Amino acid sequence: MASTHVSDSLHWIAADWGTSSLRLWAMSQDGAVLARAASQDGMGGLTPDRYESVLLALIGDWLPVRPVHTVPVVVCGMAGARQGWREAAYRSVPCAPVAGGAMTPVATSDARIAVSIIPGLLQASPADVMRGEETQLAGLVARIGSRDAIACMPGTHSKWVRIENGQVAGFTTVMTGEIFALLANHSVLRHSVAIEGEDRQAFASAVREMMESPERLTASLFSVRAASLLSGADGTSGRARLSGLLIGAELAAMRMLWSDNPVHLIGSGPLSAAYGEALRIAGGDAVIEMGEALTLAGLRVAYRTMEREAA
């Protein structure tokens, strides 16, 4: 799309700035996407003084040549972390996922942009935090309205969230993804786990095992190694079994949330598919929600809320 067309219709810019990547959308006044941009310049590789130049390198062609008007840039994700562009202080639950007045402004050298960062959420007890996921939750709430819901956001650190009357009532972070990576790559199990591959039968068996006896997790984990030594189980089945044991243990721990409620699984790709399959095996019900679509919907909510509160 020609940059002149974008600059003529540009009203604001949406940004999802994660640990390892940056996604940007040029937005019209009515919330339509005019153009997209992305890079691998995530928070993990930046110092605070580099954020503005990285941003301008991607959106410069969208902006007017002269600062005729200021273009709002609404940012979610790790740019608001303590090590990010500027720390956006957490908001305490229960609360709405996003609130315009709570957004953190960032000073910029370029007068054409006005950057605001969406804060994450905190839970005092049990202690927990999220940053970035609140924007997807805002997108989910915009779609389902005031209905109560349970959301699961699979990832390195999965989030299980209770939504009540349009607010985040509470949440739990589970380190399943990180534990999988540690065990698969840095423990004795690395000799019995393939880099990739799928064995649905081994996965399903492991999920059922954890639903019946989650207290046996650590013993069952070593059985992945023992099976490869004694019965020649291959690395593909080892990987599937390890995944099934860990996801199954997570589902067993969160059973009180999903046993009587459909779960909104936010994300896409193999990991979300694995969670959906595990929930089905365990007797639960999942509704798949596309993560990028909810992120963009949540950024729209944040922008409109900010605009209303400024009026």
Short mmCIF file of C-alpha atoms in Angstrom, two decimals:
data_model
loop_
_atom_site.label_atom_id
_atom_site.label_comp_id
_atom_site.label_asym_id
_atom_site.label_seq_id
_atom_site.Cartn_x
_atom_site.Cartn_y
_atom_site.Cartn_z
CA MET A 1 0.00 0.00 0.00
CA ALA A 2 1.43 3.40 -0.93
CA SER A 3 2.68 5.45 1.99
CA THR A 4 0.89 8.58 0.73
CA HIS A 5 -2.43 6.76 0.97
CA VAL A 6 -1.64 5.65 4.52
CA SER A 7 -0.61 9.11 5.69
CA ASP A 8 -3.75 10.63 4.15
CA SER A 9 -6.04 8.26 6.09
CA LEU A 10 -3.91 7.55 9.18
CA HIS A 11 -5.61 8.35 12.48
CA TRP A 12 -3.56 6.35 15.00
CA ILE A 13 -1.06 3.49 15.25
CA ALA A 14 -1.45 0.24 17.20
CA ALA A 15 1.67 -1.53 18.50
CA ASP A 16 2.31 -4.88 20.15
CA TRP A 17 5.87 -4.75 21.49
CA GLY A 18 6.90 -8.11 22.88
CA THR A 19 10.12 -9.54 24.25
CA SER A 20 11.34 -10.77 20.87
CA SER A 21 9.25 -8.98 18.24
CA LEU A 22 7.32 -5.85 17.32
CA ARG A 23 4.05 -5.70 15.36
CA LEU A 24 2.50 -2.46 14.11
CA TRP A 25 -0.77 -1.51 12.44
CA ALA A 26 -1.68 1.81 10.80
CA MET A 27 -5.29 2.51 11.77
CA SER A 28 -8.00 4.65 10.22
CA GLN A 29 -10.48 6.72 12.22
CA ASP A 30 -13.07 3.93 12.09
CA GLY A 31 -10.57 1.29 13.26
CA ALA A 32 -9.74 -0.30 9.90
CA VAL A 33 -6.19 -1.53 9.27
CA LEU A 34 -4.48 0.55 6.58
CA ALA A 35 -1.04 -1.09 6.68
CA ARG A 36 1.07 -3.47 8.77
CA ALA A 37 4.73 -3.67 9.73
CA ALA A 38 6.81 -5.99 11.89
CA SER A 39 10.36 -6.62 13.03
CA GLN A 40 12.36 -8.79 15.42
CA ASP A 41 13.33 -5.75 17.51
CA GLY A 42 11.77 -6.91 20.75
CA MET A 43 12.27 -5.56 24.24
CA GLY A 44 14.93 -8.19 24.97
CA GLY A 45 17.39 -6.64 22.52
CA LEU A 46 16.76 -2.92 23.11
CA THR A 47 17.85 -0.21 25.50
CA PRO A 48 15.36 2.61 26.30
CA ASP A 49 17.14 5.10 24.05
CA ARG A 50 16.64 2.90 20.95
CA TYR A 51 12.87 2.42 21.03
CA GLU A 52 11.92 5.62 19.23
CA SER A 53 14.36 5.10 16.36
CA VAL A 54 13.23 1.47 15.91
CA LEU A 55 9.60 2.62 15.85
CA LEU A 56 10.21 5.45 13.39
CA ALA A 57 12.16 3.17 11.04
CA LEU A 58 8.98 1.12 10.60
CA ILE A 59 6.28 3.81 10.66
CA GLY A 60 8.12 6.76 9.12
CA ASP A 61 6.48 6.29 5.73
CA TRP A 62 3.04 6.31 7.36
CA LEU A 63 3.52 9.68 9.04
CA PRO A 64 3.01 13.12 7.51
CA VAL A 65 6.27 14.77 6.43
CA ARG A 66 5.56 17.75 8.70
CA PRO A 67 3.87 17.54 12.12
CA VAL A 68 0.50 18.85 10.92
CA HIS A 69 -1.12 16.84 13.69
CA THR A 70 0.11 14.40 16.33
CA VAL A 71 -0.52 10.72 15.63
CA PRO A 72 -1.32 8.67 18.75
CA VAL A 73 0.68 5.42 19.08
CA VAL A 74 -0.93 2.96 21.50
CA VAL A 75 1.51 0.29 22.71
CA CYS A 76 0.89 -2.95 24.58
CA GLY A 77 3.35 -5.56 25.78
CA MET A 78 6.86 -5.59 27.18
CA ALA A 79 7.76 -2.05 26.09
CA GLY A 80 6.10 -1.13 29.39
CA ALA A 81 8.26 -3.47 31.49
CA ARG A 82 10.84 -2.19 33.95
CA GLN A 83 13.56 -2.98 31.38
CA GLY A 84 11.50 -1.55 28.50
CA TRP A 85 10.95 1.87 26.96
CA ARG A 86 9.24 3.27 30.03
CA GLU A 87 7.75 1.31 32.91
CA ALA A 88 3.96 1.32 32.92
CA ALA A 89 2.91 0.55 36.50
CA TYR A 90 0.64 -2.45 37.01
CA ARG A 91 -3.05 -1.99 37.80
CA SER A 92 -4.62 -4.14 40.52
CA VAL A 93 -7.37 -6.66 39.80
CA PRO A 94 -10.32 -6.77 39.89
CA CYS A 95 -10.48 -4.18 37.14
CA ALA A 96 -11.31 -3.70 33.47
CA PRO A 97 -8.54 -5.14 31.29
CA VAL A 98 -7.55 -1.70 29.98
CA ALA A 99 -8.31 1.88 31.07
CA GLY A 100 -7.42 4.96 29.04
CA GLY A 101 -6.61 7.16 32.02
CA ALA A 102 -4.11 4.63 33.37
CA MET A 103 -1.94 4.61 30.26
CA THR A 104 1.66 5.78 30.57
CA PRO A 105 2.81 8.55 28.19
CA VAL A 106 6.32 8.38 26.73
CA ALA A 107 8.24 11.51 25.75
CA THR A 108 9.50 11.44 22.15
CA SER A 109 11.83 13.61 20.09
CA ASP A 110 9.61 13.39 17.01
CA ALA A 111 6.67 15.80 17.39
CA ARG A 112 4.57 13.79 14.93
CA ILE A 113 3.85 10.98 17.41
CA ALA A 114 2.38 10.74 20.92
CA VAL A 115 3.19 7.36 22.48
CA SER A 116 1.14 5.80 25.28
CA ILE A 117 1.80 2.38 26.88
CA ILE A 118 -0.94 0.14 28.28
CA PRO A 119 -0.09 -1.06 31.81
CA GLY A 120 -0.16 -4.70 32.84
CA LEU A 121 -2.20 -6.16 35.69
CA LEU A 122 -1.22 -7.39 39.14
CA GLN A 123 -2.86 -9.66 41.66
CA ALA A 124 -1.77 -9.07 45.25
CA SER A 125 -2.66 -12.51 46.62
CA PRO A 126 -1.70 -15.00 45.39
CA ALA A 127 1.03 -12.78 43.92
CA ASP A 128 0.88 -12.69 40.12
CA VAL A 129 1.42 -10.31 37.21
CA MET A 130 0.67 -10.09 33.51
CA ARG A 131 1.82 -7.69 30.81
CA GLY A 132 0.46 -7.76 27.27
CA GLU A 133 -2.21 -10.36 27.94
CA GLU A 134 -4.52 -7.69 29.39
CA THR A 135 -4.90 -6.25 25.89
CA GLN A 136 -6.03 -9.58 24.44
CA LEU A 137 -8.46 -9.89 27.34
CA ALA A 138 -9.85 -6.45 26.49
CA GLY A 139 -10.42 -7.74 22.97
CA LEU A 140 -12.18 -10.82 24.32
CA VAL A 141 -14.41 -8.76 26.62
CA ALA A 142 -15.29 -6.49 23.70
CA ARG A 143 -16.54 -9.57 21.85
CA ILE A 144 -18.39 -11.42 24.63
CA GLY A 145 -19.73 -8.40 26.52
CA SER A 146 -20.48 -8.68 30.24
CA ARG A 147 -20.68 -12.49 30.27
CA ASP A 148 -18.52 -14.33 32.79
CA ALA A 149 -15.80 -16.41 31.16
CA ILE A 150 -12.64 -18.43 31.68
CA ALA A 151 -9.68 -17.70 29.41
CA CYS A 152 -6.49 -19.69 28.96
CA MET A 153 -3.51 -18.14 27.19
CA PRO A 154 -0.98 -20.89 26.41
CA GLY A 155 2.65 -19.88 26.17
CA THR A 156 5.99 -20.02 27.93
CA HIS A 157 4.06 -18.88 30.99
CA SER A 158 0.40 -19.78 30.50
CA LYS A 159 -2.30 -17.56 32.01
CA TRP A 160 -5.64 -18.77 33.36
CA VAL A 161 -8.02 -15.85 33.81
CA ARG A 162 -11.43 -15.40 35.45
CA ILE A 163 -13.54 -12.73 33.77
CA GLU A 164 -16.58 -11.53 35.68
CA ASN A 165 -18.95 -8.82 34.46
CA GLY A 166 -16.39 -7.49 32.00
CA GLN A 167 -13.57 -7.30 34.55
CA VAL A 168 -10.49 -9.42 35.21
CA ALA A 169 -11.44 -10.92 38.58
CA GLY A 170 -8.28 -12.99 39.10
CA PHE A 171 -5.65 -15.01 37.27
CA THR A 172 -2.97 -17.68 37.65
CA THR A 173 0.32 -18.02 35.78
CA VAL A 174 1.61 -21.54 35.11
CA MET A 175 5.21 -22.12 33.96
CA THR A 176 4.40 -25.20 31.86
CA GLY A 177 6.07 -23.97 28.66
CA GLU A 178 9.30 -22.97 30.37
CA ILE A 179 9.45 -26.21 32.35
CA PHE A 180 8.95 -28.19 29.13
CA ALA A 181 11.87 -26.35 27.49
CA LEU A 182 14.12 -26.86 30.51
CA LEU A 183 13.37 -30.58 30.79
CA ALA A 184 13.53 -31.23 27.04
CA ASN A 185 16.81 -29.38 26.54
CA HIS A 186 18.70 -29.32 29.84
CA SER A 187 17.76 -32.43 31.85
CA VAL A 188 18.40 -36.15 31.54
CA LEU A 189 15.19 -36.30 29.50
CA ARG A 190 16.93 -34.55 26.61
CA HIS A 191 18.30 -37.95 25.54
CA SER A 192 14.74 -39.28 25.16
CA VAL A 193 12.90 -36.29 23.65
CA ALA A 194 12.96 -35.44 19.94
CA ILE A 195 13.30 -31.85 18.73
CA GLU A 196 9.97 -32.15 16.92
CA GLY A 197 7.30 -34.67 16.02
CA GLU A 198 3.84 -35.76 17.12
CA ASP A 199 2.43 -38.89 18.75
CA ARG A 200 -1.21 -38.26 19.63
CA GLN A 201 -1.64 -41.58 21.40
CA ALA A 202 1.32 -40.97 23.73
CA PHE A 203 0.11 -37.42 24.38
CA ALA A 204 -3.44 -38.53 25.20
CA SER A 205 -2.24 -41.30 27.50
CA ALA A 206 -0.06 -38.85 29.43
CA VAL A 207 -2.89 -36.33 29.80
CA ARG A 208 -5.20 -39.02 31.20
CA GLU A 209 -2.48 -40.18 33.58
CA MET A 210 -2.14 -36.70 35.05
CA MET A 211 -5.88 -36.16 35.31
CA GLU A 212 -6.07 -39.34 37.39
CA SER A 213 -2.87 -38.94 39.45
CA PRO A 214 -1.34 -35.45 39.18
CA GLU A 215 0.64 -36.06 42.38
CA ARG A 216 2.78 -38.54 40.43
CA LEU A 217 4.09 -35.90 38.03
CA THR A 218 7.78 -36.04 38.94
CA ALA A 219 7.80 -39.85 38.98
CA SER A 220 5.98 -39.95 35.65
CA LEU A 221 8.48 -37.53 34.16
CA PHE A 222 11.37 -39.90 34.79
CA SER A 223 9.41 -42.68 33.13
CA VAL A 224 9.99 -40.83 29.84
CA ARG A 225 13.69 -41.63 30.19
CA ALA A 226 13.14 -45.13 31.53
CA ALA A 227 10.83 -46.08 28.65
CA SER A 228 13.45 -45.09 26.08
CA LEU A 229 16.10 -47.17 27.85
CA LEU A 230 14.03 -50.27 28.54
CA SER A 231 11.48 -50.52 25.75
CA GLY A 232 13.09 -48.46 23.00
CA ALA A 233 10.45 -45.71 23.04
CA ASP A 234 11.48 -43.19 20.39
CA GLY A 235 12.07 -39.48 20.83
CA THR A 236 8.81 -38.51 19.17
CA SER A 237 6.73 -40.44 21.69
CA GLY A 238 8.99 -39.09 24.46
CA ARG A 239 8.31 -35.52 23.38
CA ALA A 240 4.57 -36.15 23.17
CA ARG A 241 4.52 -37.85 26.56
CA LEU A 242 6.48 -35.02 28.20
CA SER A 243 4.08 -32.46 26.72
CA GLY A 244 1.03 -34.47 27.77
CA LEU A 245 2.28 -34.92 31.33
CA LEU A 246 2.96 -31.22 31.83
CA ILE A 247 -0.19 -29.91 30.14
CA GLY A 248 -2.21 -32.61 31.90
CA ALA A 249 -0.80 -31.57 35.28
CA GLU A 250 -1.69 -27.96 34.48
CA LEU A 251 -5.25 -28.91 33.60
CA ALA A 252 -5.55 -30.96 36.78
CA ALA A 253 -4.43 -27.94 38.82
CA MET A 254 -6.90 -25.65 37.02
CA ARG A 255 -9.78 -28.16 36.99
CA MET A 256 -12.01 -25.99 39.19
CA LEU A 257 -11.94 -23.28 36.51
CA TRP A 258 -12.80 -25.33 33.43
CA SER A 259 -14.80 -28.32 34.70
CA ASP A 260 -18.12 -26.43 34.40
CA ASN A 261 -17.13 -23.72 31.91
CA PRO A 262 -15.98 -23.62 28.29
CA VAL A 263 -12.45 -22.24 28.05
CA HIS A 264 -11.58 -19.42 25.66
CA LEU A 265 -8.18 -20.58 24.36
CA ILE A 266 -6.38 -17.48 23.15
CA GLY A 267 -3.71 -18.20 20.56
CA SER A 268 -3.04 -20.22 17.46
CA GLY A 269 -0.65 -22.85 16.20
CA PRO A 270 0.44 -26.21 17.64
CA LEU A 271 0.54 -25.15 21.29
CA SER A 272 -3.04 -23.92 21.41
CA ALA A 273 -4.10 -27.00 19.45
CA ALA A 274 -2.39 -29.19 22.07
CA TYR A 275 -4.23 -27.42 24.90
CA GLY A 276 -7.52 -27.80 23.05
CA GLU A 277 -6.89 -31.51 22.52
CA ALA A 278 -5.87 -31.97 26.17
CA LEU A 279 -9.05 -30.24 27.35
CA ARG A 280 -11.14 -32.50 25.13
CA ILE A 281 -9.37 -35.60 26.49
CA ALA A 282 -9.94 -34.37 30.05
CA GLY A 283 -13.64 -33.79 29.40
CA GLY A 284 -13.53 -30.03 28.97
CA ASP A 285 -14.68 -27.71 26.20
CA ALA A 286 -12.58 -25.11 24.39
CA VAL A 287 -13.36 -22.16 22.13
CA ILE A 288 -10.33 -21.15 20.04
CA GLU A 289 -9.71 -17.38 19.90
CA MET A 290 -7.17 -15.94 17.45
CA GLY A 291 -4.50 -14.11 19.44
CA GLU A 292 -3.61 -11.42 16.89
CA ALA A 293 -7.24 -10.55 16.28
CA LEU A 294 -7.86 -10.12 20.02
CA THR A 295 -4.67 -8.07 20.45
CA LEU A 296 -5.78 -5.66 17.75
CA ALA A 297 -9.33 -5.55 19.14
CA GLY A 298 -7.91 -4.77 22.60
CA LEU A 299 -5.71 -2.00 21.22
CA ARG A 300 -8.82 -0.51 19.59
CA VAL A 301 -10.58 -0.61 22.97
CA ALA A 302 -7.61 1.11 24.64
CA TYR A 303 -7.47 3.84 22.00
CA ARG A 304 -11.20 4.54 22.10
CA THR A 305 -11.19 4.59 25.90
CA MET A 306 -8.27 7.02 25.90
CA GLU A 307 -10.02 9.18 23.31
CA ARG A 308 -13.29 9.29 25.31
CA GLU A 309 -11.53 10.18 28.55
CA ALA A 310 -9.59 12.97 26.83
CA ALA A 311 -12.75 14.52 25.35
#
